[in-house]
XYZ file of C-alpha atoms in Angstrom:
484
model
C 71.831 141.512 100.141
C 70.744 140.266 96.730
C 70.678 136.586 95.870
C 73.483 137.155 93.355
C 75.797 138.005 96.261
C 74.980 134.908 98.277
C 76.954 131.688 98.313
C 74.838 129.140 96.370
C 74.116 126.930 99.404
C 72.875 129.893 101.440
C 70.868 131.202 98.501
C 69.155 127.816 98.098
C 68.518 127.645 101.849
C 66.891 131.070 101.933
C 64.801 130.216 98.901
C 63.508 127.064 100.537
C 62.752 128.746 103.871
C 60.354 130.994 102.017
C 58.661 128.332 99.888
C 58.700 125.014 101.747
C 56.250 124.039 104.432
C 58.320 123.323 107.518
C 58.261 119.792 108.938
C 57.944 119.267 112.679
C 60.207 116.220 112.630
C 61.146 114.390 115.804
C 63.786 111.867 114.685
C 63.137 109.252 117.352
C 59.465 109.248 116.331
C 59.579 110.005 112.628
C 62.693 108.133 111.463
C 62.443 104.382 110.913
C 64.368 102.172 113.336
C 65.830 100.398 110.276
C 67.294 103.665 108.996
C 68.573 104.607 112.444
C 70.172 101.163 112.707
C 71.994 101.754 109.433
C 73.331 105.046 110.797
C 74.459 103.323 113.998
C 76.357 100.782 111.929
C 78.067 103.565 109.980
C 79.006 105.311 113.227
C 80.459 102.048 114.521
C 82.592 101.654 111.391
C 83.904 105.198 110.906
C 83.086 107.037 114.129
C 86.724 107.313 115.231
C 88.130 108.402 111.847
C 89.308 111.968 111.678
C 90.903 112.916 108.361
C 93.013 115.570 110.102
C 94.713 112.774 112.048
C 95.128 110.817 108.823
C 96.816 113.553 106.797
C 98.749 115.203 109.640
C 102.430 114.532 109.010
C 104.639 113.121 111.760
C 105.756 115.978 113.994
C 109.486 115.205 114.290
C 109.895 114.657 110.554
C 107.859 117.789 109.833
C 110.167 119.934 111.980
C 113.228 118.357 110.372
C 111.873 119.167 106.903
C 110.958 122.691 107.948
C 114.564 123.374 108.932
C 115.896 121.862 105.707
C 113.427 123.886 103.666
C 114.202 127.224 105.348
C 117.960 126.609 105.202
C 117.679 125.906 101.472
C 115.477 128.976 100.990
C 118.085 131.156 102.704
C 120.679 129.802 100.264
C 118.422 130.688 97.345
C 117.732 127.031 96.554
C 114.380 125.462 95.719
C 113.481 122.526 97.952
C 110.163 120.711 98.329
C 109.823 118.842 101.628
C 108.893 115.208 102.121
C 106.436 114.200 104.833
C 105.638 110.917 106.570
C 102.203 109.788 107.748
C 102.679 107.050 110.333
C 99.092 107.069 111.555
C 97.634 106.702 108.052
C 100.117 103.928 107.286
C 99.023 102.066 110.420
C 95.411 101.860 109.241
C 93.817 99.095 107.191
C 90.424 100.265 105.956
C 89.900 97.851 103.068
C 87.271 95.806 104.917
C 85.706 98.967 106.324
C 85.304 100.296 102.808
C 83.415 97.160 101.777
C 81.191 97.363 104.858
C 80.433 101.009 104.086
C 79.507 100.168 100.491
C 77.118 97.524 101.815
C 75.465 100.131 104.066
C 75.350 102.523 101.118
C 73.444 99.889 99.182
C 71.083 99.522 102.135
C 70.461 103.262 102.198
C 69.803 103.297 98.441
C 67.227 100.489 98.667
C 65.518 101.836 101.800
C 61.970 103.016 100.986
C 61.208 106.165 103.005
C 57.669 106.486 104.288
C 57.656 110.231 104.968
C 59.556 113.395 104.135
C 61.577 113.184 107.342
C 62.903 109.767 106.364
C 63.770 111.035 102.894
C 65.800 113.879 104.372
C 67.586 111.640 106.853
C 68.261 109.058 104.134
C 69.810 111.729 101.886
C 72.041 113.011 104.687
C 73.188 109.500 105.577
C 73.904 108.741 101.916
C 76.301 111.693 101.627
C 77.854 110.808 104.974
C 78.738 107.299 103.741
C 80.135 108.689 100.472
C 82.338 110.958 102.571
C 83.581 107.982 104.601
C 84.357 105.950 101.474
C 86.496 108.885 100.312
C 88.339 108.715 103.633
C 89.132 105.062 102.930
C 90.502 106.038 99.531
C 92.552 108.805 101.139
C 94.202 106.309 103.492
C 94.861 103.850 100.675
C 96.360 106.614 98.541
C 98.752 107.643 101.303
C 99.737 104.042 102.032
C 100.416 103.255 98.371
C 102.020 106.687 97.749
C 99.451 107.390 95.027
C 98.917 111.147 94.774
C 96.315 110.672 92.049
C 94.137 108.627 94.403
C 94.719 111.066 97.263
C 93.721 113.947 95.001
C 90.446 112.260 94.020
C 89.580 111.574 97.663
C 90.366 115.122 98.749
C 88.245 116.590 95.955
C 85.352 114.350 97.003
C 85.607 115.467 100.618
C 86.259 119.198 100.337
C 84.993 122.024 98.134
C 87.732 123.804 96.207
C 88.001 127.436 95.214
C 85.547 129.373 93.068
C 85.400 132.908 91.695
C 83.228 134.342 94.471
C 85.588 132.987 97.125
C 88.680 134.358 95.392
C 87.010 137.746 94.901
C 86.248 137.856 98.630
C 89.782 136.797 99.579
C 91.230 139.461 97.287
C 89.017 142.135 98.845
C 90.017 141.142 102.398
C 93.695 141.003 101.428
C 93.525 144.422 99.786
C 91.941 145.868 102.919
C 94.543 144.303 105.187
C 97.442 145.724 103.164
C 95.943 149.220 103.300
C 98.179 151.499 105.368
C 95.128 152.983 107.077
C 93.888 149.657 108.414
C 94.832 147.930 111.665
C 93.989 144.423 112.772
C 92.132 145.637 115.844
C 90.408 148.990 115.464
C 89.326 149.287 119.095
C 86.529 151.290 120.667
C 84.818 151.032 124.020
C 84.857 147.467 125.282
C 84.452 145.776 128.643
C 88.203 145.759 129.337
C 90.122 148.785 130.577
C 93.390 149.806 128.928
C 95.316 148.359 131.893
C 93.484 145.054 131.551
C 94.195 144.910 127.810
C 97.867 145.658 128.494
C 98.008 142.892 131.116
C 96.492 140.347 128.730
C 98.745 141.329 125.830
C 101.888 141.044 127.916
C 101.080 137.794 129.733
C 102.189 134.572 128.040
C 100.039 131.462 128.204
C 101.592 128.068 127.438
C 99.921 124.824 126.367
C 98.945 123.797 129.904
C 97.394 127.230 130.550
C 95.374 126.917 127.345
C 94.259 123.430 128.386
C 93.108 124.726 131.790
C 91.126 127.527 130.139
C 89.418 125.195 127.667
C 88.506 122.766 130.452
C 86.963 125.593 132.488
C 84.619 126.510 129.622
C 83.779 122.922 128.692
C 82.909 122.263 132.324
C 80.711 125.369 132.428
C 78.617 123.862 129.615
C 78.651 120.400 131.238
C 80.578 118.797 128.364
C 84.020 118.217 129.875
C 84.616 114.490 129.497
C 85.831 112.867 132.699
C 85.514 109.666 134.720
C 82.184 110.919 136.027
C 80.941 112.405 132.718
C 81.143 110.390 129.484
C 79.558 113.137 127.368
C 81.638 115.807 125.701
C 85.297 116.598 125.053
C 88.579 116.009 126.798
C 91.583 118.293 126.190
C 94.998 116.909 125.213
C 98.412 118.475 124.651
C 99.940 116.694 121.658
C 103.364 116.736 119.962
C 101.952 116.050 116.471
C 99.273 118.756 116.446
C 100.125 121.637 114.093
C 97.348 123.831 115.482
C 94.558 123.810 118.022
C 91.996 121.346 116.726
C 88.548 120.413 118.081
C 87.968 116.850 116.911
C 84.570 115.362 117.600
C 85.693 112.354 115.563
C 88.953 110.910 116.804
C 90.713 107.688 117.684
C 90.627 109.158 121.207
C 86.906 110.061 121.199
C 85.901 113.722 121.244
C 89.102 115.628 121.986
C 90.506 119.145 121.757
C 94.161 118.939 120.705
C 96.714 121.623 121.602
C 100.264 121.668 120.169
C 102.897 121.074 122.855
C 104.822 124.219 121.942
C 101.793 126.512 121.571
C 102.099 129.895 123.271
C 99.819 132.927 123.093
C 98.951 136.096 124.920
C 95.739 136.629 126.873
C 93.840 138.387 124.096
C 94.581 135.497 121.743
C 93.611 133.007 124.470
C 90.181 134.579 124.946
C 89.711 134.497 121.173
C 90.696 130.824 121.103
C 88.212 129.986 123.857
C 85.422 131.733 121.959
C 86.365 130.150 118.620
C 87.284 126.603 119.601
C 85.026 125.900 122.573
C 82.036 128.253 122.456
C 82.134 127.906 118.683
C 83.208 124.459 117.535
C 82.642 122.273 120.615
C 79.192 123.691 121.384
C 78.178 123.505 117.727
C 79.155 119.827 117.649
C 77.185 118.929 120.773
C 74.099 120.760 119.507
C 74.293 118.841 116.239
C 74.545 115.473 117.963
C 71.284 116.123 119.807
C 69.291 117.968 117.143
C 70.182 115.903 114.065
C 70.500 112.448 115.610
C 74.271 112.534 115.287
C 74.431 113.780 111.692
C 75.354 117.294 112.861
C 78.253 116.323 115.099
C 80.082 113.414 116.677
C 80.801 110.123 114.903
C 78.327 110.760 112.061
C 79.339 114.251 110.996
C 80.643 115.000 107.497
C 84.229 116.272 107.281
C 83.543 119.373 105.157
C 83.717 122.091 107.825
C 83.048 125.285 105.860
C 80.166 126.534 107.989
C 81.811 125.123 111.113
C 84.803 127.424 110.722
C 82.554 130.365 109.908
C 80.736 129.974 113.212
C 84.022 129.799 115.122
C 85.208 133.036 113.517
C 81.860 134.671 114.359
C 82.206 133.763 118.042
C 85.764 135.097 118.109
C 84.709 138.367 116.448
C 81.816 138.787 118.905
C 84.242 138.313 121.820
C 86.606 140.981 120.481
C 83.707 143.374 120.033
C 82.460 142.864 123.583
C 85.757 142.825 125.468
C 87.937 145.076 123.315
C 85.387 147.163 121.473
C 87.185 145.910 118.365
C 85.682 145.929 114.906
C 87.215 142.643 113.886
C 88.590 142.775 110.335
C 87.294 139.308 109.483
C 89.120 136.129 108.541
C 92.695 135.954 107.332
C 92.635 135.658 103.548
C 95.750 133.550 103.004
C 94.376 130.032 102.462
C 92.295 130.706 99.334
C 95.388 132.010 97.522
C 97.456 128.997 98.579
C 94.723 126.492 97.661
C 94.162 128.124 94.269
C 97.895 127.958 93.518
C 97.983 124.266 94.509
C 94.930 123.543 92.326
C 96.845 125.136 89.461
C 99.865 122.896 90.110
C 102.135 125.133 92.194
C 104.738 123.406 94.358
C 105.229 123.755 98.115
C 108.174 126.071 97.394
C 106.124 128.316 95.081
C 103.268 128.559 97.570
C 105.673 129.402 100.406
C 107.248 132.229 98.372
C 103.840 133.708 97.560
C 102.666 133.386 101.159
C 105.809 134.985 102.533
C 105.242 138.020 100.347
C 101.557 138.202 101.306
C 102.264 137.973 105.038
C 104.966 140.628 104.782
C 102.701 142.955 102.805
C 99.970 142.671 105.435
C 102.432 143.130 108.280
C 104.161 146.120 106.657
C 100.966 147.551 105.111
C 102.411 147.438 101.618
C 99.811 147.107 98.804
C 100.695 145.129 95.699
C 101.646 148.246 93.754
C 104.401 149.129 96.250
C 107.802 147.447 96.452
C 108.668 145.439 99.548
C 111.958 146.303 101.267
C 114.737 143.738 101.040
C 114.796 141.058 103.714
C 117.893 142.716 105.204
C 115.851 145.866 105.821
C 112.918 144.119 107.535
C 112.876 143.728 111.302
C 114.156 140.219 112.023
C 111.312 139.323 114.385
C 108.765 140.443 111.800
C 110.531 138.480 109.069
C 110.730 135.322 111.195
C 107.016 135.544 112.008
C 106.144 135.908 108.310
C 108.384 132.957 107.412
C 106.800 130.778 110.081
C 103.273 131.732 109.000
C 104.086 131.170 105.322
C 105.478 127.719 106.128
C 102.362 126.830 108.125
C 99.968 127.819 105.318
C 102.012 125.951 102.706
C 102.219 122.881 104.934
C 98.499 122.812 105.722
C 97.562 123.139 102.044
C 100.040 120.361 101.176
C 98.986 117.974 103.953
C 98.450 114.469 102.619
C 100.731 114.975 99.629
C 103.422 112.437 98.892
C 104.997 114.589 96.191
C 104.977 118.235 97.314
C 106.163 119.384 93.904
C 102.448 118.723 93.280
C 102.437 117.020 89.884
C 98.768 116.004 90.399
C 97.656 119.604 90.957
C 95.565 119.325 94.096
C 95.201 120.983 97.483
C 94.080 120.051 100.957
C 91.203 122.525 100.821
C 89.817 122.098 104.336
C 91.040 125.514 105.475
C 88.992 127.369 102.872
C 86.317 127.295 105.559
C 87.951 130.219 107.323
C 86.924 132.588 104.526
C 84.023 130.800 102.819
C 82.472 129.780 106.141
C 82.740 133.338 107.444
C 80.982 134.565 104.305
C 78.179 132.023 104.642
C 77.690 132.524 108.395
C 77.488 136.294 107.888
C 74.872 135.852 105.170
C 72.768 133.557 107.344
C 72.950 135.982 110.285
C 72.041 138.978 108.107
C 68.893 137.129 107.036
C 67.885 136.135 110.564
C 69.111 132.526 110.417
C 72.381 132.703 112.332
C 71.121 130.155 114.851
C 70.911 127.525 112.086
C 74.719 127.415 111.935
C 74.808 127.210 115.727
C 72.572 124.132 115.618
C 75.219 121.698 114.359
C 78.159 120.998 112.078
C 76.475 121.315 108.712
C 77.831 120.598 105.256
C 76.958 123.500 102.933
C 74.696 121.351 100.730
C 72.833 120.149 103.831
C 71.433 123.650 104.343
C 68.864 122.833 101.687
C 67.704 119.854 103.761
C 67.626 121.819 107.011
C 65.436 124.461 105.365
C 62.608 121.925 105.561
C 63.019 121.278 109.291
C 61.187 123.403 111.812
C 64.366 124.389 113.676
C 64.206 127.420 115.960
C 66.716 129.143 118.216
C 64.776 127.976 121.279
C 65.493 124.347 120.321
C 69.273 124.629 120.792
C 70.290 122.084 123.451
C 73.310 124.194 124.507
C 72.473 127.880 124.058
C 75.341 130.357 124.198
C 76.185 131.482 127.763
C 79.373 133.541 127.116
C 81.690 131.458 129.271
C 84.615 133.290 127.641
C 83.720 136.463 129.532
C 83.149 134.365 132.654
C 86.694 132.968 132.351
C 88.073 136.493 132.229
C 86.011 137.713 135.166
C 86.326 134.646 137.396
C 89.862 133.448 136.642
C 92.090 135.919 134.797
C 90.940 139.206 136.335
C 91.461 137.984 139.928
C 94.942 136.778 138.920
C 95.727 140.243 137.571
C 94.529 141.840 140.802
C 96.577 139.406 142.859
C 99.722 140.160 140.841
C 99.162 143.903 141.332
C 99.140 143.478 145.114
C 102.373 141.453 145.296
C 105.149 143.762 146.589
């Protein structure tokens, strides 16, 4: 793959790995106690802040607005929903912002004595800037100032670019091709009967929680009364999707929506993505990068983080199903680009509904879609629900969803951009770098100077997803088969 095809951060990383003498840095030995103390102070100030919690709209109000929106849509009326953010409005971060600026000044004036300290100082600097943007995000929501929210969001998350949109367009074109299926299966570990069992069995929120806890426990990172290291799992009414939060008001927690249901194939994918991807990546980063790659000190831009989760999910499908996974869903880049151009919630929903229907019905852009009356109702309802979810997630944090300030919540671009970057790293023999922690794309250039190897990973991959199938689900299937 030529450098012209690489995302800039990966290109810069690969360039540095070839030209920079690697540093054998041991943070507890090579990083000044003064600098580490500054990082501890930052963690104390902002270590429980998770922007997802801040810009997640209240669940009851969100469902009320969803119904109003869809009812209006069915009547042919344009309606842009209004959301409420009780958690953000409960926060007062004005003093925290001042404390962070004081620490930022301390980082600026700190005189590094070696290259390791310079790298750590740079990473901490960008971490504090990210936290200051979080303060501005909260203040913008509280004062109903979309302009301030927009500035904070742009500081925290990368927006779209041409290479990303070209990739999204290519994936979308492939997924609307009538010859493509979402799971082109070959010879995997599972038999056809086992696949059928998993597809037909429904797992509810508590079942998902049990599965996640099994895998976390297998890695020794299930938080409990006897183990204060790792994640707990919580079923939550306000969660709009499964979310692994290593920064949270409730410490490290995996959140599951109360009404979440899925079949067994999707459950195994979720285990691989959320736990053996995100949770393990976070714990590795805490240990390897003295907290700056996970936990209270991580940066909120999760592009590479999402790419690693998708990689783990794709690897699981290949092993168990023999599936050549088609890659990430391409919907978010289109929605974010529309929002950046000033599209309203309503406009984004309409575009997303068409895109989801075209993928579902295998109808390329040059073919007409059938009328809604001629589309299977279940299929139509699924497309409507998915289109609403994408529009909502891209409009999270907005006060005015007509979007006069022309901005997007761009966090979910990581599903496509992160996949692209993780693939490029793996193709060049550096896939383990993404496994080593939650890394902001620009931080790759810093990591290129560290002597990180795959053998250094504190929690190497053990494939607990397959273990969950073999030790828990497969015996349950056998037991059900023997019941008269």
